[in-house]
Amino acid sequence: TAERIKLEISDVAWYINLMLRSLDVTFDALAKAVLTCPAPIISGKDVADYLLMLTHRMGLSVGEVADISKRLVCANKPVDPRRMAEVLAGLWNDLGVMAGVFNLRWPEIFDANIAKLEARYSTGKFNAEESEAHRKPNLTVVE
């Protein structure tokens, strides 16, 4: 649903922001660069095919981000911060295009993420126990 897409876009956007900060690349500079790119106009049956292609491309970008991150964190090997910034910029652009397909705007996306996090952390601050608790499935026994 558009609501679920909004929440997922907001999560990925937040992670992109954190990664950019670690690279000393400003989020504003990235956003200004990619938000000027026009979104393609699609309609009808083309939407499903386009979303499938976009999702695939985003998956490849996320995979590259993971590979670069593992190289840095796990292997303690140098990475090219420009390449990471390029991949993140492409991912950010694809998020914006996907948001556009669902008629979502960044302010409502970010507001949804804030509301989700406020609901998750009842104390109003990040809490490791609450963070882990939301990952555990709510299992019910069906007889």
XYZ file of C-alpha atoms in Angstrom:
143
model
C 0.000 0.000 0.000
C 1.046 3.617 -0.380
C 1.157 3.948 3.409
C 3.573 1.003 3.729
C 5.694 2.323 0.850
C 5.841 5.700 2.621
C 7.199 4.080 5.794
C 9.776 2.016 3.919
C 10.959 5.015 1.896
C 11.335 6.978 5.114
C 13.466 4.228 6.683
C 15.812 3.992 3.708
C 16.052 7.797 3.501
C 17.053 7.899 7.173
C 19.797 5.314 6.636
C 21.058 7.204 3.594
C 21.252 10.348 5.702
C 23.291 8.539 8.376
C 25.691 7.105 5.796
C 26.163 10.475 4.157
C 26.980 12.036 7.517
C 29.670 9.409 8.056
C 31.133 10.374 4.665
C 30.975 14.117 5.483
C 28.589 14.624 2.558
C 25.691 16.888 3.385
C 22.224 15.534 2.883
C 21.074 18.935 1.618
C 23.671 18.934 -1.153
C 22.641 15.456 -2.232
C 18.932 16.259 -2.061
C 19.315 19.429 -4.132
C 21.276 17.558 -6.770
C 18.841 14.697 -7.233
C 15.579 16.516 -6.551
C 16.165 18.567 -9.679
C 15.960 15.401 -11.802
C 12.531 15.113 -13.431
C 10.574 11.969 -12.697
C 9.392 9.973 -15.697
C 5.716 10.109 -16.558
C 4.204 6.638 -16.493
C 0.665 5.359 -16.381
C -1.537 2.323 -16.702
C 0.055 -1.070 -17.103
C 3.521 0.480 -17.389
C 3.450 1.374 -13.678
C 3.823 -2.226 -12.472
C 6.710 -2.924 -14.871
C 8.389 0.344 -13.949
C 8.073 -0.325 -10.210
C 9.537 -3.796 -10.690
C 12.533 -2.354 -12.560
C 12.935 0.403 -9.974
C 12.774 -2.071 -7.084
C 15.371 -4.278 -8.784
C 17.695 -1.321 -9.340
C 17.268 -0.211 -5.727
C 18.078 -3.741 -4.565
C 21.323 -3.639 -6.531
C 22.182 -0.271 -4.973
C 21.471 -1.556 -1.467
C 23.644 -4.590 -2.190
C 26.511 -2.346 -3.273
C 26.090 -0.201 -0.150
C 26.226 -3.378 1.960
C 29.363 -4.594 0.165
C 31.121 -1.255 0.630
C 30.052 -1.118 4.287
C 31.266 -4.672 4.981
C 34.573 -3.854 3.357
C 34.986 -0.888 5.673
C 33.554 -2.291 8.904
C 34.341 -6.002 8.780
C 37.567 -6.055 6.775
C 38.783 -2.604 7.878
C 39.749 -1.864 4.274
C 39.584 1.559 2.656
C 36.572 2.494 0.567
C 36.031 5.170 -2.039
C 33.724 7.717 -0.371
C 32.856 9.226 -3.754
C 31.597 5.869 -5.009
C 29.533 5.385 -1.866
C 28.082 8.888 -2.275
C 27.249 8.122 -5.934
C 25.439 4.921 -4.996
C 23.551 6.695 -2.209
C 22.608 9.518 -4.582
C 21.212 7.018 -7.071
C 19.291 5.248 -4.340
C 17.946 8.574 -3.073
C 16.826 9.489 -6.580
C 15.069 6.138 -6.998
C 13.306 6.653 -3.655
C 12.084 10.019 -4.889
C 10.802 8.522 -8.120
C 9.014 5.748 -6.227
C 7.493 8.326 -3.890
C 6.288 10.248 -6.931
C 4.617 7.172 -8.393
C 2.580 6.910 -5.180
C 1.975 10.693 -5.029
C 3.963 10.954 -1.807
C 5.909 14.064 -0.839
C 9.019 14.198 1.329
C 7.433 16.168 4.209
C 4.695 13.555 4.660
C 7.248 10.756 4.310
C 9.450 12.214 7.034
C 6.453 13.008 9.259
C 5.346 9.367 8.963
C 8.805 8.189 10.005
C 8.836 10.507 13.009
C 5.385 9.268 14.076
C 6.498 5.647 13.667
C 9.609 6.198 15.781
C 7.655 8.088 18.452
C 5.240 5.156 18.683
C 8.098 2.662 18.819
C 9.989 4.449 21.593
C 7.472 5.290 24.289
C 10.143 7.036 26.351
C 10.658 9.530 23.533
C 14.273 8.454 23.063
C 16.011 5.529 21.439
C 15.926 2.575 23.766
C 17.739 -0.669 22.948
C 15.107 -2.861 24.643
C 12.247 -1.205 22.766
C 14.226 -1.369 19.534
C 14.746 -5.111 19.883
C 11.177 -5.695 21.060
C 9.708 -4.334 17.832
C 11.680 -6.913 15.860
C 10.203 -9.868 17.698
C 7.115 -11.255 16.014
C 3.855 -11.227 17.880
C 3.036 -14.914 17.735
C -0.357 -16.215 18.631
C -1.301 -19.820 18.986
C -4.117 -20.855 16.703
C -5.961 -23.988 17.761
